[in-house]
Amino acid sequence: MAWISVYQEVDGPKLRRLARLLETSKAESLGILNFLWFWGMNNADETGKVLEASREDIEDALAGTTRIRPEAVVDALFEAGWLDASGDDILIHDWDQWQEQWYKLQRTRKNNAERMRRVRSEEKQASGPKTPTAEPEAPGPQPAPEEPPPSDEPVAPKKKKAKDGPEKKKYAEFVKMTEQEYDKLVSQFGETFTLACIEELDNYKGAKGRTYKSDYRAILSWVVDRVREKRPGLEKASKETVQTAPQSKPANPFEKWGDEQ
């Protein structure tokens, strides 16, 4: 049986904004959010990315949960920041934080089930019939192994296995991405805003001990919004700097972390 977490922090500016956009109460707005999160348990991955579903699917899921038209509900969820658009993907904002406890429980259950399977398998093997072991033969003279005939062909050196995909570099103590991913962020948000996002993600991962398969995707998923809330106006100033600055490749400001993987 699945369940969702609702924290006290949800009662804040974003909930009030959703209520104003829908012209309803905070209580009804919170109820709409709960139904969105219920739907997300079976239709989003751990990062909040909606899987194989469009905004029309979300509208169908929320239809009937309120007297408000589902199209208007989904529009307000995007405008208030509870849903995010990233390219062709839709993400439930801060999903990995709101529902962190549920996924921890799922991992604990999975690990416990795997441990119990191993224990039962070991007990079954220990209680099964023992196979009699054959008496070892008396050692005797062993023939010397035949040596292969010499070959005049040179032995080719072993090739090192190539790494899959482009190499990732460290841009902070806990943040890695490829140069192409870093350049995309700089091109989209400007260098100053990009560095602020890297610093925000680095501090979060260092404090929480979290890891991501792709730090680049994590920045697009939630870090950009977090920096926009904390430092309004930085993104605009950063983009203006990019437009007026000479077109030269910026140096990596985190060179001290090194490029070792």
CSV table of C-alpha atoms in Angstrom, one decimal:
chain,number,residue,atom,x,y,z
A,1,MET,CA,0.0,0.0,0.0
A,2,ALA,CA,1.5,3.3,-1.1
A,3,TRP,CA,1.4,6.5,0.9
A,4,ILE,CA,2.6,10.1,0.4
A,5,SER,CA,4.4,12.5,2.7
A,6,VAL,CA,2.8,16.0,3.5
A,7,TYR,CA,5.2,18.2,5.4
A,8,GLN,CA,4.4,21.4,7.2
A,9,GLU,CA,6.6,23.3,4.7
A,10,VAL,CA,4.0,22.8,2.0
A,11,ASP,CA,1.9,25.6,3.6
A,12,GLY,CA,3.9,28.4,2.0
A,13,PRO,CA,4.0,31.0,-0.8
A,14,LYS,CA,3.6,28.4,-3.6
A,15,LEU,CA,0.4,26.9,-2.0
A,16,ARG,CA,-1.0,30.4,-1.6
A,17,ARG,CA,-0.2,31.2,-5.2
A,18,LEU,CA,-1.9,28.1,-6.4
A,19,ALA,CA,-5.0,29.0,-4.4
A,20,ARG,CA,-5.1,32.5,-5.8
A,21,LEU,CA,-4.7,31.2,-9.4
A,22,LEU,CA,-7.5,28.7,-8.9
A,23,GLU,CA,-9.6,31.2,-6.9
A,24,THR,CA,-10.1,28.7,-4.2
A,25,SER,CA,-9.0,27.9,-0.6
A,26,LYS,CA,-5.6,26.6,0.5
A,27,ALA,CA,-7.4,23.4,1.8
A,28,GLU,CA,-8.8,22.6,-1.7
A,29,SER,CA,-5.4,23.5,-3.3
A,30,LEU,CA,-3.7,21.1,-0.9
A,31,GLY,CA,-6.2,18.4,-1.8
A,32,ILE,CA,-5.5,18.9,-5.5
A,33,LEU,CA,-1.8,18.5,-4.7
A,34,ASN,CA,-2.4,15.3,-2.8
A,35,PHE,CA,-4.3,13.8,-5.8
A,36,LEU,CA,-1.4,14.8,-8.1
A,37,TRP,CA,1.1,13.1,-5.7
A,38,PHE,CA,-1.1,10.0,-5.5
A,39,TRP,CA,-1.1,9.8,-9.3
A,40,GLY,CA,2.7,10.4,-9.3
A,41,MET,CA,3.3,7.3,-7.1
A,42,ASN,CA,2.5,5.1,-10.1
A,43,ASN,CA,3.4,7.4,-13.0
A,44,ALA,CA,6.7,9.1,-12.1
A,45,ASP,CA,10.2,7.9,-11.3
A,46,GLU,CA,12.1,8.7,-8.2
A,47,THR,CA,13.3,12.1,-9.6
A,48,GLY,CA,9.7,13.2,-10.4
A,49,LYS,CA,9.9,12.7,-14.1
A,50,VAL,CA,6.5,11.7,-15.5
A,51,LEU,CA,6.8,8.5,-17.4
A,52,GLU,CA,5.0,8.1,-20.8
A,53,ALA,CA,2.3,10.6,-20.0
A,54,SER,CA,1.3,14.0,-21.3
A,55,ARG,CA,-0.4,17.0,-19.7
A,56,GLU,CA,-3.7,15.6,-21.0
A,57,ASP,CA,-3.1,12.4,-19.0
A,58,ILE,CA,-2.6,14.6,-15.9
A,59,GLU,CA,-5.8,16.5,-16.6
A,60,ASP,CA,-7.7,13.2,-16.9
A,61,ALA,CA,-6.2,12.0,-13.6
A,62,LEU,CA,-7.3,15.2,-11.8
A,63,ALA,CA,-10.8,15.4,-13.4
A,64,GLY,CA,-13.5,15.1,-10.9
A,65,THR,CA,-11.3,15.9,-7.9
A,66,THR,CA,-12.5,19.5,-7.9
A,67,ARG,CA,-15.3,21.6,-9.5
A,68,ILE,CA,-12.6,23.5,-11.4
A,69,ARG,CA,-11.9,22.5,-15.0
A,70,PRO,CA,-8.9,20.1,-15.1
A,71,GLU,CA,-7.2,22.2,-17.9
A,72,ALA,CA,-7.2,25.2,-15.6
A,73,VAL,CA,-5.9,23.1,-12.7
A,74,VAL,CA,-2.9,21.8,-14.7
A,75,ASP,CA,-2.2,25.3,-16.0
A,76,ALA,CA,-2.1,26.7,-12.4
A,77,LEU,CA,0.1,23.8,-11.3
A,78,PHE,CA,2.7,24.7,-13.9
A,79,GLU,CA,2.4,28.5,-13.2
A,80,ALA,CA,2.7,28.0,-9.4
A,81,GLY,CA,5.7,25.8,-9.8
A,82,TRP,CA,4.3,22.4,-8.7
A,83,LEU,CA,4.9,21.0,-12.2
A,84,ASP,CA,7.9,21.8,-14.3
A,85,ALA,CA,8.6,21.4,-18.1
A,86,SER,CA,12.0,20.3,-19.2
A,87,GLY,CA,12.2,19.9,-22.9
A,88,ASP,CA,9.6,17.3,-23.8
A,89,ASP,CA,9.5,16.0,-20.2
A,90,ILE,CA,7.2,16.9,-17.4
A,91,LEU,CA,8.5,16.8,-13.8
A,92,ILE,CA,6.7,17.0,-10.4
A,93,HIS,CA,8.6,19.7,-8.6
A,94,ASP,CA,10.9,18.6,-5.7
A,95,TRP,CA,9.4,15.1,-5.9
A,96,ASP,CA,12.6,13.5,-4.6
A,97,GLN,CA,12.3,15.7,-1.4
A,98,TRP,CA,8.6,15.5,-0.8
A,99,GLN,CA,8.4,11.7,-1.2
A,100,GLU,CA,11.9,10.8,0.0
A,101,GLN,CA,10.6,8.7,3.0
A,102,TRP,CA,8.5,6.5,0.7
A,103,TYR,CA,11.4,5.6,-1.6
A,104,LYS,CA,13.6,5.0,1.5
A,105,LEU,CA,11.0,2.5,2.7
A,106,GLN,CA,10.8,0.8,-0.7
A,107,ARG,CA,14.6,0.4,-0.8
A,108,THR,CA,14.6,-1.0,2.8
A,109,ARG,CA,11.9,-3.5,1.9
A,110,LYS,CA,13.7,-4.6,-1.2
A,111,ASN,CA,17.0,-5.1,0.7
A,112,ASN,CA,15.3,-7.0,3.4
A,113,ALA,CA,13.5,-9.3,0.9
A,114,GLU,CA,16.8,-10.0,-0.9
A,115,ARG,CA,18.5,-10.7,2.5
A,116,MET,CA,15.7,-13.2,3.5
A,117,ARG,CA,16.0,-14.9,0.1
A,118,ARG,CA,19.7,-15.4,0.6
A,119,VAL,CA,19.2,-16.8,4.2
A,120,ARG,CA,16.5,-19.3,3.0
A,121,SER,CA,18.7,-20.4,0.1
A,122,GLU,CA,21.7,-21.0,2.5
A,123,GLU,CA,19.4,-22.9,5.0
A,124,LYS,CA,18.1,-25.1,2.2
A,125,GLN,CA,21.6,-25.9,1.0
A,126,ALA,CA,22.7,-26.7,4.5
A,127,SER,CA,19.8,-29.0,5.2
A,128,GLY,CA,20.0,-30.9,1.9
A,129,PRO,CA,21.6,-34.4,1.4
A,130,LYS,CA,25.3,-34.4,1.4
A,131,THR,CA,27.0,-35.7,-1.7
A,132,PRO,CA,29.7,-38.3,-0.8
A,133,THR,CA,33.1,-37.1,-1.8
A,134,ALA,CA,35.3,-39.4,-3.8
A,135,GLU,CA,38.6,-40.6,-2.3
A,136,PRO,CA,41.5,-38.7,-3.7
A,137,GLU,CA,43.8,-40.7,-5.9
A,138,ALA,CA,47.3,-41.3,-4.8
A,139,PRO,CA,49.6,-38.8,-6.3
A,140,GLY,CA,51.9,-40.1,-9.1
A,141,PRO,CA,54.3,-38.6,-11.5
A,142,GLN,CA,52.6,-36.0,-13.7
A,143,PRO,CA,53.6,-35.5,-17.3
A,144,ALA,CA,55.2,-32.2,-18.1
A,145,PRO,CA,52.9,-29.9,-20.0
A,146,GLU,CA,53.6,-29.5,-23.6
A,147,GLU,CA,54.9,-26.1,-24.6
A,148,PRO,CA,53.3,-24.5,-27.6
A,149,PRO,CA,55.6,-24.2,-30.7
A,150,PRO,CA,57.3,-20.9,-31.0
A,151,SER,CA,55.7,-18.3,-33.3
A,152,ASP,CA,57.3,-15.6,-35.3
A,153,GLU,CA,54.1,-13.5,-35.2
A,154,PRO,CA,54.3,-10.5,-32.8
A,155,VAL,CA,51.9,-10.5,-29.9
A,156,ALA,CA,49.4,-7.7,-30.1
A,157,PRO,CA,49.1,-5.6,-26.9
A,158,LYS,CA,45.8,-5.8,-25.0
A,159,LYS,CA,43.5,-2.9,-25.8
A,160,LYS,CA,42.1,-0.9,-22.9
A,161,LYS,CA,38.4,-1.0,-22.7
A,162,ALA,CA,37.1,2.4,-23.8
A,163,LYS,CA,34.8,4.3,-21.5
A,164,ASP,CA,31.2,4.6,-22.5
A,165,GLY,CA,30.2,8.2,-23.3
A,166,PRO,CA,32.1,11.5,-22.9
A,167,GLU,CA,34.3,11.9,-19.9
A,168,LYS,CA,32.9,13.8,-16.9
A,169,LYS,CA,34.8,16.5,-15.1
A,170,LYS,CA,34.5,17.8,-11.5
A,171,TYR,CA,33.0,21.3,-11.3
A,172,ALA,CA,32.8,21.1,-7.5
A,173,GLU,CA,33.7,18.7,-4.8
A,174,PHE,CA,30.5,16.7,-5.4
A,175,VAL,CA,29.4,17.8,-8.8
A,176,LYS,CA,30.5,16.2,-12.1
A,177,MET,CA,29.3,16.6,-15.7
A,178,THR,CA,30.7,16.6,-19.2
A,179,GLU,CA,32.1,19.8,-20.8
A,180,GLN,CA,29.2,19.7,-23.3
A,181,GLU,CA,26.7,19.6,-20.4
A,182,TYR,CA,28.4,22.5,-18.7
A,183,ASP,CA,28.5,24.5,-21.9
A,184,LYS,CA,24.8,23.9,-22.4
A,185,LEU,CA,24.0,25.3,-19.0
A,186,VAL,CA,26.2,28.4,-19.6
A,187,SER,CA,24.5,28.9,-23.0
A,188,GLN,CA,21.0,28.7,-21.5
A,189,PHE,CA,21.5,30.5,-18.2
A,190,GLY,CA,24.8,32.3,-18.3
A,191,GLU,CA,28.0,31.5,-16.5
A,192,THR,CA,27.3,33.3,-13.2
A,193,PHE,CA,23.9,31.6,-12.8
A,194,THR,CA,25.3,28.2,-13.8
A,195,LEU,CA,28.1,28.5,-11.1
A,196,ALA,CA,25.4,29.4,-8.5
A,197,CYS,CA,23.5,26.2,-9.5
A,198,ILE,CA,26.7,24.1,-9.2
A,199,GLU,CA,27.3,25.6,-5.8
A,200,GLU,CA,23.7,24.9,-4.6
A,201,LEU,CA,23.8,21.3,-5.8
A,202,ASP,CA,27.3,20.7,-4.3
A,203,ASN,CA,26.2,22.0,-0.9
A,204,TYR,CA,23.0,19.9,-1.0
A,205,LYS,CA,24.8,16.6,-2.0
A,206,GLY,CA,27.6,17.3,0.6
A,207,ALA,CA,25.1,17.9,3.4
A,208,LYS,CA,22.6,15.2,2.5
A,209,GLY,CA,25.0,12.5,1.2
A,210,ARG,CA,22.8,12.2,-2.0
A,211,THR,CA,23.9,11.0,-5.4
A,212,TYR,CA,22.4,11.4,-8.8
A,213,LYS,CA,23.0,9.4,-12.0
A,214,SER,CA,23.3,12.8,-13.8
A,215,ASP,CA,24.1,16.0,-12.0
A,216,TYR,CA,23.3,17.9,-15.2
A,217,ARG,CA,19.7,16.5,-15.1
A,218,ALA,CA,19.4,17.3,-11.3
A,219,ILE,CA,20.3,20.9,-12.0
A,220,LEU,CA,17.6,21.2,-14.7
A,221,SER,CA,15.0,19.3,-12.6
A,222,TRP,CA,15.1,21.4,-9.4
A,223,VAL,CA,18.3,23.3,-8.7
A,224,VAL,CA,17.5,26.0,-11.3
A,225,ASP,CA,14.2,26.7,-9.5
A,226,ARG,CA,15.9,26.7,-6.1
A,227,VAL,CA,18.5,29.3,-7.2
A,228,ARG,CA,15.8,31.4,-8.9
A,229,GLU,CA,13.9,31.6,-5.6
A,230,LYS,CA,16.9,32.3,-3.5
A,231,ARG,CA,18.6,34.8,-5.9
A,232,PRO,CA,16.0,36.6,-8.0
A,233,GLY,CA,17.4,38.6,-10.8
A,234,LEU,CA,20.7,36.6,-11.0
A,235,GLU,CA,19.6,34.6,-14.1
A,236,LYS,CA,18.7,37.8,-16.0
A,237,ALA,CA,22.0,39.5,-15.1
A,238,SER,CA,23.9,36.3,-16.0
A,239,LYS,CA,22.3,36.1,-19.4
A,240,GLU,CA,23.1,39.8,-20.1
A,241,THR,CA,26.7,39.1,-19.2
A,242,VAL,CA,26.8,36.3,-21.7
A,243,GLN,CA,25.4,38.6,-24.5
A,244,THR,CA,27.9,41.3,-23.8
A,245,ALA,CA,31.0,39.3,-23.0
A,246,PRO,CA,33.5,38.2,-25.7
A,247,GLN,CA,32.8,34.8,-27.2
A,248,SER,CA,35.6,32.9,-25.6
A,249,LYS,CA,35.4,29.5,-23.7
A,250,PRO,CA,35.3,30.2,-19.9
A,251,ALA,CA,37.9,28.6,-17.7
A,252,ASN,CA,36.7,26.0,-15.2
A,253,PRO,CA,36.4,27.9,-11.9
A,254,PHE,CA,36.6,24.6,-10.0
A,255,GLU,CA,40.0,23.5,-11.4
A,256,LYS,CA,41.1,22.8,-7.8
A,257,TRP,CA,38.8,19.7,-7.7
A,258,GLY,CA,40.7,18.1,-10.5
A,259,ASP,CA,39.4,16.0,-13.4
A,260,GLU,CA,39.8,12.5,-11.9
A,261,GLN,CA,36.7,10.3,-12.0
